[in-house]
């Protein structure tokens, strides 16, 4: 989605006539949602500088420009775009605008600089790296860019930055990215103009900005599909902005711990789709390639088995098994036995280990004790069983007790749910997990629908799955899983009127070609991602008396998520209800955020279905198309 699109001439006129802020404000309100003119005005200085850049007789007035383009599947935006033709090819310039006045070089961290941000001096990515990765992401996601051979040309313009001798911004350590995305500073406007005129000599022939804005988005790379190439040393995922900052910081901590042999613990907090697993796997790959002993840890076996299946044929099975471990594998680990232990889904850690949770002392403590550097990726809103005990407070407590330095960071950028922070905030509010400003406005291009039957839900998912085998059905654990029928695909565990389907046969259900007609549950879905998901919400969550009601008695007896809750209920029924309510809501939140492109929902409780439809007061089904539901109901959703 693009906030503002015009010709270079009209953009210059809007700037000169001082109407650009008003036009941007109006467009932002229509396409994104609420903002303030003061927020928009913060762009004014940078955009005025870009207007000056384009004030050149050799830059045609009819070439296209655009402001604030949302990169597909992320919450990131390109500041400024110029589209044109060099006489042979259509080119699109990606311009990253910065108001920085200085930057410091950061030693030992690739593509990281230090500058004034958020009221302090902070580390961030080099502007050339940012522009380069943004262009690479657009190319990766946008099939129209590749098909029409539109060349993306990234650069950065720091119009307040004074050039200095031996400038840290252009230090040779950043040359790889500067070569790919040149950086221009204060006083270098003519250099920037010259750069623009290399690629923009006349109007483009393919409506390149329209192609970028409305072009077909190919199925995104998923972590499980890219793992094999990552292990073999090929770059599969571009880490952007704070992802790259945290990755380099983690590597620096790793190098420092290997050097001084001091314990360190890094905690990275982030919601669903913020790239925690991508960071975890990238760190694993980088560290094992340095011949150090590192392991990826997750309680949930599903992602481990998917990753292992993807790596078959690239290394011995024993090697694969040594890379991916369950969280209960360290009860007997000696102090600092491992160089690095990387814990994904750290909120799922248990206190004790073993089938009967009678082994060891505490999984968090054992992991910190067993490694020089421990890295925990955590989202406390994704605790989905009674035994989930991982928490930031507990990690800090054991780290301090074991003499480990603690470093805390937070991921905020969105790489799932079509890059929409709005959808996740809306979902949290609707499920009454936390209050946000998004209950009545989704304000994004994410494909969310409430359907009227499970059969309709399955047909939608089957159709989407034809694109790339990356769409799956999921359900709340409200139907039994009989032991004798667990390998029988013809046996329907989930039965709703005349609809029936089986629970998934294998933990590799996420990638099996024939599993689109099987339903996954929280235990086989958490930690994995898909293009589209269909979620059946069972009787454990209903809508009564104007509120969400959860009922753990409706969970299947074969579900171990709430094992122990009945015992607690005898002593403290209020506390048991409170814990069960949180687990059930977190379960559906987790399931409903597995899809990168869309989520379709069927509710066994009709009142809940109507409530979800009512909450969808505004829905964006197509880019640039924000409409009141009352004016035009969305298909499968709000009728």
Coordinates of C-alpha atoms in Angstrom, one line a residue:
X1 CA 0.0 0.0 0.0
X2 CA 1.3 3.5 -1.0
X3 CA 0.2 6.6 1.0
X4 CA 0.8 9.2 -1.7
X5 CA 1.5 8.8 -5.4
X6 CA 1.9 11.6 -8.0
X7 CA 4.3 12.9 -10.7
X8 CA 7.5 14.6 -9.8
X9 CA 6.1 17.9 -11.0
X10 CA 2.9 17.6 -8.9
X11 CA 4.9 16.6 -5.9
X12 CA 7.1 19.7 -6.2
X13 CA 4.1 21.9 -6.6
X14 CA 2.4 20.4 -3.5
X15 CA 5.6 21.1 -1.6
X16 CA 6.0 24.7 -2.8
X17 CA 2.3 25.4 -2.2
X18 CA 2.5 23.9 1.3
X19 CA -0.3 21.4 0.8
X20 CA 1.8 18.3 0.9
X21 CA 1.2 17.6 4.6
X22 CA -2.6 18.1 4.3
X23 CA -2.7 15.7 1.3
X24 CA -0.5 13.1 3.1
X25 CA -2.7 13.4 6.2
X26 CA -5.9 12.8 4.3
X27 CA -4.4 9.9 2.4
X28 CA -3.1 8.3 5.6
X29 CA -6.5 8.6 7.3
X30 CA -8.2 6.9 4.4
X31 CA -5.7 4.1 3.8
X32 CA -4.1 3.3 7.2
X33 CA -6.2 4.8 10.0
X34 CA -5.8 7.4 12.7
X35 CA -2.7 9.6 12.8
X36 CA -2.0 13.2 13.7
X37 CA -0.8 16.1 11.5
X38 CA 2.2 16.4 13.8
X39 CA 3.3 12.9 12.9
X40 CA 2.9 13.6 9.2
X41 CA 4.7 17.0 9.7
X42 CA 7.8 15.1 10.9
X43 CA 8.2 14.0 7.3
X44 CA 8.0 17.5 6.0
X45 CA 11.6 18.5 6.2
X46 CA 12.9 15.3 4.5
X47 CA 10.2 15.5 1.7
X48 CA 11.1 19.2 1.1
X49 CA 14.7 18.1 0.6
X50 CA 13.6 15.4 -1.9
X51 CA 11.6 18.1 -3.8
X52 CA 14.8 20.1 -4.1
X53 CA 16.5 17.0 -5.5
X54 CA 13.9 16.6 -8.2
X55 CA 14.1 20.3 -9.1
X56 CA 16.4 19.7 -12.0
X57 CA 15.6 20.3 -15.7
X58 CA 17.0 16.9 -16.7
X59 CA 14.6 15.1 -14.4
X60 CA 11.3 14.9 -16.3
X61 CA 8.2 16.3 -14.5
X62 CA 6.1 13.4 -15.6
X63 CA 8.1 10.6 -13.9
X64 CA 6.3 9.0 -11.0
X65 CA 7.0 9.4 -7.3
X66 CA 5.4 7.7 -4.2
X67 CA 5.7 8.2 -0.5
X68 CA 5.5 5.6 2.3
X69 CA 5.2 2.2 0.5
X70 CA 4.5 -0.7 2.8
X71 CA 6.8 -3.7 2.0
X72 CA 4.6 -6.8 1.7
X73 CA 4.5 -9.2 4.7
X74 CA 6.3 -6.7 6.9
X75 CA 5.4 -3.5 8.9
X76 CA 8.2 -1.7 7.2
X77 CA 7.8 1.3 4.8
X78 CA 9.9 2.7 2.1
X79 CA 10.2 6.5 2.5
X80 CA 10.4 7.6 -1.1
X81 CA 10.2 6.0 -4.5
X82 CA 11.0 7.5 -7.9
X83 CA 10.1 5.5 -11.1
X84 CA 11.4 6.1 -14.6
X85 CA 13.3 4.7 -17.5
X86 CA 17.0 5.1 -18.4
X87 CA 16.3 4.7 -22.2
X88 CA 16.4 0.9 -22.0
X89 CA 14.9 -0.4 -18.8
X90 CA 12.4 0.7 -16.2
X91 CA 14.0 1.6 -12.9
X92 CA 12.5 2.2 -9.4
X93 CA 14.7 4.1 -7.0
X94 CA 14.2 3.2 -3.3
X95 CA 15.3 6.3 -1.2
X96 CA 15.7 5.9 2.5
X97 CA 15.5 9.4 4.1
X98 CA 17.2 10.2 7.4
X99 CA 17.4 13.3 9.5
X100 CA 20.6 12.2 11.3
X101 CA 23.3 14.7 12.0
X102 CA 26.0 12.3 12.9
X103 CA 26.9 8.6 13.1
X104 CA 29.5 6.5 14.9
X105 CA 31.2 3.4 13.6
X106 CA 30.4 0.3 15.7
X107 CA 33.4 -2.1 15.8
X108 CA 32.8 -5.9 15.2
X109 CA 29.1 -5.6 14.1
X110 CA 28.4 -5.9 10.4
X111 CA 26.4 -3.0 9.0
X112 CA 25.7 -1.4 12.4
X113 CA 26.2 2.3 13.3
X114 CA 25.4 4.4 16.3
X115 CA 23.3 7.7 16.2
X116 CA 20.8 9.7 18.0
X117 CA 17.5 7.9 18.2
X118 CA 14.5 8.0 20.6
X119 CA 16.1 10.5 22.9
X120 CA 19.5 8.7 23.3
X121 CA 22.5 7.3 21.4
X122 CA 21.5 3.9 20.0
X123 CA 22.7 1.2 17.6
X124 CA 20.9 0.8 14.4
X125 CA 21.5 -0.5 10.9
X126 CA 23.5 1.5 8.4
X127 CA 21.2 3.5 6.0
X128 CA 22.7 1.7 3.0
X129 CA 22.0 -1.7 4.5
X130 CA 18.5 -0.6 5.3
X131 CA 17.8 0.6 1.7
X132 CA 19.5 -2.5 0.2
X133 CA 17.5 -5.0 2.3
X134 CA 14.2 -3.1 1.6
X135 CA 14.9 -3.4 -2.1
X136 CA 15.8 -7.1 -1.8
X137 CA 12.6 -7.8 0.2
X138 CA 10.4 -6.1 -2.4
X139 CA 12.1 -8.2 -5.1
X140 CA 11.6 -11.4 -3.1
X141 CA 7.9 -10.7 -2.4
X142 CA 6.7 -9.1 -5.6
X143 CA 6.3 -11.4 -8.6
X144 CA 5.4 -8.4 -10.9
X145 CA 8.8 -6.8 -10.2
X146 CA 10.6 -9.9 -11.4
X147 CA 8.3 -10.8 -14.3
X148 CA 8.4 -7.2 -15.7
X149 CA 12.2 -6.9 -15.0
X150 CA 11.8 -3.8 -13.0
X151 CA 15.2 -2.8 -11.7
X152 CA 15.2 -1.6 -8.1
X153 CA 17.9 1.0 -7.2
X154 CA 18.3 1.6 -3.5
X155 CA 20.1 4.6 -1.9
X156 CA 20.0 6.7 1.2
X157 CA 19.9 10.5 1.7
X158 CA 21.0 12.0 5.0
X159 CA 20.2 15.7 4.2
X160 CA 21.2 17.0 7.7
X161 CA 24.4 15.0 8.0
X162 CA 27.6 17.0 7.7
X163 CA 30.4 15.4 5.7
X164 CA 33.6 15.0 7.7
X165 CA 37.1 13.8 7.2
X166 CA 37.4 10.0 7.7
X167 CA 33.7 10.0 7.9
X168 CA 32.5 6.9 10.0
X169 CA 29.4 6.7 7.8
X170 CA 31.5 5.9 4.7
X171 CA 34.1 3.7 6.5
X172 CA 35.4 0.9 4.3
X173 CA 33.8 -1.7 6.7
X174 CA 30.4 -0.6 5.2
X175 CA 31.6 -0.5 1.6
X176 CA 29.8 -3.7 0.6
X177 CA 26.4 -2.2 1.3
X178 CA 27.3 1.4 0.2
X179 CA 28.3 -0.1 -3.2
X180 CA 24.9 -1.6 -3.5
X181 CA 23.0 1.4 -2.0
X182 CA 25.0 4.7 -2.2
X183 CA 24.6 7.1 0.7
X184 CA 24.4 10.9 0.1
X185 CA 24.9 13.5 2.8
X186 CA 24.3 17.3 3.4
X187 CA 25.9 19.2 0.5
X188 CA 25.8 16.3 -1.8
X189 CA 22.5 17.1 -3.5
X190 CA 24.2 17.4 -6.9
X191 CA 25.8 14.0 -6.5
X192 CA 22.3 12.6 -5.6
X193 CA 20.8 14.3 -8.7
X194 CA 23.5 12.8 -10.9
X195 CA 22.8 9.4 -9.4
X196 CA 19.0 9.8 -10.0
X197 CA 19.6 11.0 -13.6
X198 CA 21.5 7.8 -14.4
X199 CA 18.4 5.8 -14.0
X200 CA 15.5 8.3 -14.5
X201 CA 15.7 9.9 -17.9
X202 CA 12.1 9.6 -19.0
X203 CA 8.7 8.2 -17.9
X204 CA 8.7 4.5 -17.2
X205 CA 6.8 2.2 -19.6
X206 CA 5.3 -0.3 -17.2
X207 CA 3.6 1.8 -14.6
X208 CA 6.3 0.4 -12.3
X209 CA 4.9 2.0 -9.1
X210 CA 1.5 0.4 -9.8
X211 CA 3.2 -2.9 -10.4
X212 CA 5.0 -2.6 -7.1
X213 CA 1.9 -1.4 -5.2
X214 CA -0.6 -3.8 -6.8
X215 CA 1.6 -6.6 -8.2
X216 CA 1.0 -10.2 -7.4
X217 CA 2.7 -11.2 -4.1
X218 CA 4.3 -14.7 -4.5
X219 CA 4.1 -17.1 -1.6
X220 CA 6.8 -16.0 0.8
X221 CA 9.8 -18.0 1.8
X222 CA 9.1 -19.8 5.0
X223 CA 11.6 -20.6 7.7
X224 CA 11.2 -24.4 7.3
X225 CA 11.7 -24.3 3.6
X226 CA 14.8 -22.1 3.8
X227 CA 16.6 -24.0 6.5
X228 CA 18.5 -26.3 4.2
X229 CA 20.1 -23.4 2.3
X230 CA 20.8 -21.5 5.5
X231 CA 22.7 -24.5 6.9
X232 CA 24.7 -24.7 3.7
X233 CA 25.7 -21.1 4.0
X234 CA 23.3 -19.4 1.6
X235 CA 21.5 -16.2 2.7
X236 CA 17.8 -16.9 2.7
X237 CA 16.3 -14.3 4.9
X238 CA 17.2 -10.6 4.9
X239 CA 17.3 -9.4 8.5
X240 CA 16.1 -5.8 8.6
X241 CA 16.3 -3.0 11.1
X242 CA 16.1 -4.2 14.7
X243 CA 16.4 -7.8 13.6
X244 CA 19.9 -7.1 12.2
X245 CA 20.8 -5.0 15.2
X246 CA 19.9 -7.8 17.6
X247 CA 21.6 -10.4 15.4
X248 CA 24.9 -8.5 15.4
X249 CA 24.6 -7.8 19.1
X250 CA 24.1 -11.5 19.8
X251 CA 27.1 -12.4 17.7
X252 CA 29.2 -9.8 19.5
X253 CA 28.1 -11.3 22.8
X254 CA 29.0 -14.7 21.5
X255 CA 32.5 -13.6 20.5
X256 CA 33.0 -11.8 23.8
X257 CA 31.9 -14.8 25.9
X258 CA 34.2 -17.1 23.9
X259 CA 37.0 -14.6 24.6
X260 CA 36.6 -13.8 28.3
X261 CA 34.6 -17.0 29.2
X262 CA 32.0 -15.0 31.1
X263 CA 28.4 -16.1 31.2
X264 CA 25.8 -13.9 29.4
X265 CA 22.1 -14.3 28.9
X266 CA 20.2 -12.5 26.2
X267 CA 16.4 -12.1 26.3
X268 CA 14.6 -11.2 23.1
X269 CA 10.9 -10.5 23.6
X270 CA 8.5 -10.3 20.6
X271 CA 5.0 -11.1 19.6
X272 CA 3.8 -13.5 16.9
X273 CA 5.4 -12.9 13.5
X274 CA 8.2 -10.6 14.7
X275 CA 10.9 -12.9 13.4
X276 CA 12.0 -14.6 16.6
X277 CA 12.5 -18.0 14.9
X278 CA 14.3 -16.5 11.9
X279 CA 16.7 -14.8 14.2
X280 CA 17.2 -18.0 16.3
X281 CA 17.9 -20.2 13.2
X282 CA 20.2 -17.6 11.7
X283 CA 22.2 -17.4 14.9
X284 CA 22.4 -21.2 15.1
X285 CA 23.8 -21.3 11.5
X286 CA 26.3 -18.6 12.1
X287 CA 27.6 -20.0 15.3
X288 CA 27.9 -23.6 14.2
X289 CA 29.7 -22.4 11.0
X290 CA 32.4 -21.0 13.4
X291 CA 32.9 -24.6 14.7
X292 CA 31.3 -23.8 18.1
X293 CA 29.0 -26.0 20.1
X294 CA 25.5 -24.5 19.7
X295 CA 22.0 -26.0 19.8
X296 CA 18.5 -24.8 19.0
X297 CA 16.0 -25.7 21.8
X298 CA 12.2 -25.7 21.8
X299 CA 9.8 -27.6 23.9
X300 CA 7.5 -28.2 21.0
X301 CA 8.6 -31.2 18.9
X302 CA 6.8 -30.1 15.7
X303 CA 9.2 -27.4 14.5
X304 CA 12.2 -29.6 15.4
X305 CA 10.8 -32.5 13.3
X306 CA 9.9 -30.2 10.4
X307 CA 13.5 -28.7 10.4
X308 CA 15.0 -32.2 10.7
X309 CA 12.9 -33.4 7.7
X310 CA 14.0 -30.5 5.7
X311 CA 17.7 -31.2 6.4
X312 CA 17.6 -34.9 5.5
X313 CA 20.3 -35.7 3.0
X314 CA 22.5 -32.7 3.9
X315 CA 24.1 -34.1 7.0
X316 CA 24.0 -37.2 9.2
X317 CA 20.9 -37.8 11.3
X318 CA 22.9 -37.8 14.5
X319 CA 24.3 -34.3 13.6
X320 CA 20.7 -33.1 12.9
X321 CA 19.5 -34.5 16.2
X322 CA 22.4 -32.7 18.0
X323 CA 21.4 -29.4 16.5
X324 CA 17.7 -29.5 17.6
X325 CA 16.9 -30.4 21.2
X326 CA 13.9 -30.5 23.4
X327 CA 13.9 -28.3 26.5
X328 CA 14.3 -31.2 28.9
X329 CA 17.6 -32.3 27.5
X330 CA 19.8 -30.4 30.0
X331 CA 19.0 -31.9 33.4
X332 CA 22.5 -33.3 33.7
X333 CA 24.4 -30.6 31.8
X334 CA 27.6 -29.5 33.4
X335 CA 28.3 -25.8 34.0
X336 CA 29.2 -24.1 30.6
X337 CA 29.2 -27.5 28.8
X338 CA 27.9 -25.7 25.7
X339 CA 29.1 -22.6 24.0
X340 CA 25.6 -21.3 23.1
X341 CA 22.1 -22.5 23.7
X342 CA 19.4 -20.8 21.7
X343 CA 15.8 -21.2 23.1
X344 CA 12.9 -20.5 20.9
X345 CA 9.4 -20.3 22.3
X346 CA 11.0 -19.8 25.8
X347 CA 7.5 -19.2 27.3
X348 CA 6.9 -22.9 26.8
X349 CA 9.6 -24.0 29.1
X350 CA 8.6 -26.3 32.0
X351 CA 9.9 -26.2 35.5
X352 CA 10.8 -29.8 35.6
X353 CA 11.5 -32.3 32.8
X354 CA 10.5 -35.8 31.9
X355 CA 7.2 -37.4 31.0
X356 CA 6.0 -37.1 34.6
X357 CA 7.9 -33.8 35.2
X358 CA 10.0 -35.4 37.9
X359 CA 13.4 -34.8 36.5
X360 CA 15.9 -32.0 37.0
X361 CA 15.3 -28.8 39.0
X362 CA 14.2 -26.1 36.5
X363 CA 14.6 -26.0 32.7
X364 CA 15.4 -22.3 32.6
X365 CA 18.1 -22.7 35.3
X366 CA 19.6 -25.8 33.6
X367 CA 19.9 -24.1 30.2
X368 CA 21.6 -21.0 31.7
X369 CA 23.9 -23.1 33.8
X370 CA 24.8 -25.4 30.9
X371 CA 25.9 -22.6 28.5
X372 CA 28.3 -19.7 28.4
X373 CA 25.8 -17.7 26.3
X374 CA 22.1 -18.5 26.5
X375 CA 19.6 -16.7 24.2
X376 CA 15.9 -16.8 25.0
X377 CA 13.2 -15.8 22.5
X378 CA 9.9 -15.3 24.3
X379 CA 6.3 -14.1 24.1
X380 CA 4.5 -14.6 27.4
X381 CA 1.1 -14.2 25.6
X382 CA 1.8 -17.5 23.8
X383 CA 1.7 -19.7 27.0
X384 CA -0.8 -22.4 26.0
X385 CA -0.5 -25.2 28.6
X386 CA -0.8 -25.3 32.4
X387 CA 2.8 -26.5 32.6
X388 CA 4.2 -23.5 30.6
X389 CA 6.4 -21.7 33.1
X390 CA 8.9 -19.8 31.1
X391 CA 8.9 -16.1 31.9
X392 CA 11.2 -13.0 31.6
X393 CA 11.3 -12.7 35.4
X394 CA 12.4 -16.3 35.9
X395 CA 15.1 -16.0 33.2
X396 CA 16.5 -12.9 34.9
X397 CA 16.3 -14.4 38.4
X398 CA 18.3 -17.6 37.5
X399 CA 20.7 -15.6 35.3
X400 CA 21.6 -13.3 38.2
X401 CA 21.8 -16.3 40.6
X402 CA 24.3 -18.0 38.2
X403 CA 26.4 -14.9 37.7
X404 CA 25.3 -14.3 34.1
X405 CA 25.0 -10.8 32.7
X406 CA 21.5 -10.1 31.4
X407 CA 20.8 -8.2 28.1
X408 CA 17.1 -7.5 27.3
X409 CA 15.8 -6.5 23.9
X410 CA 12.3 -6.3 22.1
X411 CA 11.3 -7.1 18.6
X412 CA 8.4 -5.1 17.3
X413 CA 8.5 -5.3 13.4
X414 CA 5.8 -7.5 12.0
X415 CA 6.6 -10.2 9.4
X416 CA 3.4 -12.3 9.6
X417 CA -0.3 -11.4 9.2
X418 CA 0.7 -9.4 6.1
X419 CA 3.0 -7.2 8.2
X420 CA 0.0 -5.8 10.1
X421 CA 0.5 -4.8 13.7
X422 CA -3.2 -3.8 13.5
X423 CA -4.5 -7.3 13.0
X424 CA -2.7 -8.6 16.1
X425 CA -3.7 -5.7 18.2
X426 CA -7.3 -6.1 17.0
X427 CA -7.2 -9.8 17.8
X428 CA -5.9 -9.2 21.3
X429 CA -8.7 -6.7 21.9
X430 CA -11.4 -8.9 20.4
X431 CA -10.3 -12.0 22.4
X432 CA -10.1 -9.7 25.6
X433 CA -6.5 -10.5 26.1
X434 CA -5.5 -6.8 26.4
X435 CA -7.2 -3.5 25.5
X436 CA -5.9 -1.8 22.4
X437 CA -7.2 1.0 20.1
X438 CA -8.0 -1.6 17.4
X439 CA -11.2 -3.3 18.5
X440 CA -13.4 -1.7 15.9
X441 CA -10.8 -1.0 13.2
X442 CA -8.5 -3.6 11.6
X443 CA -7.1 -1.2 9.0
X444 CA -4.9 -3.6 7.0
X445 CA -4.9 -5.8 3.9
X446 CA -4.9 -9.0 5.9
X447 CA -7.5 -11.5 4.7
X448 CA -9.6 -12.3 7.8
X449 CA -13.0 -14.0 7.3
X450 CA -15.6 -15.6 9.5
X451 CA -17.4 -18.4 7.6
X452 CA -20.7 -20.2 8.3
X453 CA -19.7 -23.8 8.1
X454 CA -16.5 -26.0 8.6
X455 CA -17.0 -27.4 5.1
X456 CA -16.8 -23.9 3.6
X457 CA -13.6 -23.4 5.7
X458 CA -12.0 -26.5 4.4
X459 CA -12.8 -25.7 0.8
X460 CA -11.2 -22.2 1.2
X461 CA -8.1 -23.7 2.6
X462 CA -7.8 -26.4 0.0
X463 CA -8.1 -23.8 -2.7
X464 CA -5.4 -21.6 -1.2
X465 CA -3.2 -24.7 -0.6
X466 CA -3.0 -25.3 -4.4
X467 CA -0.7 -22.2 -4.6
X468 CA 2.2 -23.6 -2.7
X469 CA 1.2 -26.3 -0.2
X470 CA 1.4 -23.8 2.6
X471 CA -2.2 -23.6 3.9
X472 CA -3.6 -25.7 6.7
X473 CA -6.6 -26.4 8.9
X474 CA -6.3 -26.1 12.6
X475 CA -8.7 -26.5 15.5
X476 CA -9.0 -26.0 19.2
X477 CA -8.4 -29.2 21.1
X478 CA -12.1 -29.9 21.8
X479 CA -12.3 -33.3 20.1
X480 CA -10.7 -36.5 21.4
X481 CA -7.8 -38.2 19.7
X482 CA -8.4 -42.0 20.2
X483 CA -5.1 -43.8 20.5
X484 CA -6.2 -46.7 18.3
X485 CA -7.2 -44.4 15.4
X486 CA -4.2 -42.1 15.3
X487 CA -2.8 -43.5 12.1
X488 CA -6.2 -43.8 10.4
X489 CA -6.9 -40.9 8.1
X490 CA -10.4 -42.3 7.3
X491 CA -11.3 -42.0 11.0
X492 CA -12.9 -38.5 11.7
X493 CA -11.9 -37.2 15.1
X494 CA -13.5 -33.9 14.5
X495 CA -17.2 -34.2 13.8
X496 CA -19.5 -31.2 13.4
X497 CA -23.0 -32.2 12.0
X498 CA -22.2 -33.8 8.6
X499 CA -18.6 -32.5 8.5
X500 CA -15.7 -34.7 9.6
X501 CA -11.9 -34.6 9.5
X502 CA -9.0 -36.3 11.3
X503 CA -6.4 -34.8 13.5
X504 CA -3.0 -34.7 11.8
X505 CA -1.3 -38.0 11.4
X506 CA 2.3 -36.8 11.7
X507 CA 4.2 -34.0 13.4
X508 CA 5.5 -33.1 9.9
X509 CA 1.9 -32.3 8.9
X510 CA 3.0 -28.7 8.2
X511 CA 5.0 -29.8 5.1
X512 CA 3.4 -33.2 4.1
X513 CA 1.8 -32.9 0.7
X514 CA -1.4 -34.8 1.6
X515 CA -2.1 -33.2 4.9
X516 CA -4.3 -30.3 3.8
X517 CA -7.4 -32.3 4.8
X518 CA -6.1 -33.0 8.3
X519 CA -6.4 -30.6 11.2
X520 CA -3.5 -29.5 13.3
X521 CA -3.7 -28.4 16.9
X522 CA -1.7 -26.0 19.0
X523 CA 0.9 -28.6 19.7
X524 CA 1.7 -29.2 16.0
X525 CA 1.2 -25.6 14.8
X526 CA 3.1 -23.4 17.4
X527 CA 6.5 -22.3 16.1
X528 CA 5.5 -22.8 12.4
X529 CA 4.0 -20.5 9.8
X530 CA 1.8 -20.8 6.8
X531 CA 0.4 -18.7 4.0
X532 CA -3.3 -19.2 5.0
X533 CA -4.9 -20.9 8.0
X534 CA -8.4 -22.1 8.7
X535 CA -9.2 -22.2 12.4
X536 CA -12.1 -24.1 14.0
X537 CA -13.0 -22.5 17.3
X538 CA -14.6 -25.2 19.5
X539 CA -17.0 -25.1 22.5
X540 CA -14.2 -24.1 24.9
X541 CA -14.6 -20.5 23.8
X542 CA -18.1 -18.9 23.5
X543 CA -19.7 -15.5 23.6
X544 CA -22.3 -14.9 26.4
X545 CA -23.6 -11.9 28.2
X546 CA -21.6 -9.5 26.0
X547 CA -18.2 -11.1 26.8
X548 CA -15.9 -13.9 25.8
X549 CA -16.4 -17.0 28.0
X550 CA -14.0 -19.9 28.1
X551 CA -14.8 -23.3 29.4
X552 CA -12.0 -25.8 30.0
X553 CA -14.5 -28.6 30.6
X554 CA -15.1 -28.7 26.9
X555 CA -11.4 -29.6 26.1
X556 CA -10.7 -33.1 25.0
X557 CA -9.6 -35.6 27.7
X558 CA -6.6 -36.5 25.5
X559 CA -5.4 -32.9 25.6
X560 CA -2.6 -32.5 28.2
X561 CA -2.6 -28.7 28.0
X562 CA -4.7 -28.3 31.2
X563 CA -3.4 -31.3 33.1
X564 CA -3.5 -30.4 36.8
X565 CA -6.2 -27.7 36.5
X566 CA -8.9 -29.8 38.1
X567 CA -6.7 -30.4 41.1
X568 CA -6.1 -26.7 41.4
X569 CA -9.9 -26.0 41.0
X570 CA -10.7 -28.0 44.1
X571 CA -8.4 -25.7 46.2
X572 CA -8.8 -22.5 44.4
X573 CA -11.5 -22.5 41.7
X574 CA -11.1 -18.7 40.9
X575 CA -7.4 -19.1 40.2
X576 CA -8.0 -22.3 38.1
X577 CA -10.6 -20.4 36.0
X578 CA -8.2 -17.5 35.6
X579 CA -5.3 -19.7 34.4
X580 CA -7.6 -21.8 32.1
X581 CA -9.1 -18.6 30.6
X582 CA -5.7 -17.2 29.7
X583 CA -4.5 -20.5 28.2
X584 CA -7.6 -21.0 26.0
X585 CA -7.4 -17.4 24.7
X586 CA -3.7 -17.7 24.1
X587 CA -4.2 -20.9 22.2
X588 CA -6.7 -19.3 19.7
X589 CA -4.5 -16.2 19.5
X590 CA -1.5 -18.4 18.5
X591 CA -3.5 -20.4 16.0
X592 CA -5.1 -17.3 14.5
X593 CA -1.6 -15.7 14.0
X594 CA 0.0 -18.6 12.1
X595 CA -1.0 -17.3 8.7
X596 CA 1.2 -14.8 6.8
X597 CA -1.5 -13.8 4.3
X598 CA -4.9 -14.8 5.8
X599 CA -6.9 -16.4 8.6
X600 CA -10.4 -17.9 8.1
X601 CA -12.5 -18.9 11.1
X602 CA -15.5 -21.1 11.9
X603 CA -17.0 -21.0 15.4
X604 CA -19.1 -23.8 16.8
X605 CA -20.8 -21.1 18.9
X606 CA -23.0 -18.9 16.7
X607 CA -22.9 -16.0 19.2
X608 CA -19.1 -16.0 19.0
X609 CA -19.3 -15.9 15.2
X610 CA -21.7 -13.0 15.2
X611 CA -19.5 -11.2 17.8
X612 CA -16.4 -11.6 15.5
X613 CA -18.3 -10.3 12.6
X614 CA -19.6 -7.3 14.5
X615 CA -16.0 -6.5 15.6
X616 CA -15.0 -6.3 12.0
X617 CA -16.4 -2.8 11.6
X618 CA -13.9 -1.9 8.9
X619 CA -12.2 -4.4 6.7
X620 CA -9.7 -3.8 4.0
X621 CA -10.1 -6.5 1.4
X622 CA -8.2 -4.9 -1.4
X623 CA -5.5 -2.3 -1.4
X624 CA -6.9 1.3 -1.3
X625 CA -10.4 0.0 -0.5
X626 CA -11.4 0.9 3.0
X627 CA -15.2 0.7 3.4
X628 CA -17.8 0.5 6.0
X629 CA -19.2 -3.0 6.3
X630 CA -22.7 -1.6 6.2
X631 CA -22.0 -0.2 2.8
X632 CA -20.4 -3.3 1.3
X633 CA -20.3 -6.6 3.2
X634 CA -17.1 -8.6 2.7
X635 CA -17.6 -12.1 1.2
X636 CA -17.7 -15.0 3.8
X637 CA -17.5 -12.4 6.6
X638 CA -20.2 -10.1 7.7
X639 CA -23.5 -10.8 6.2

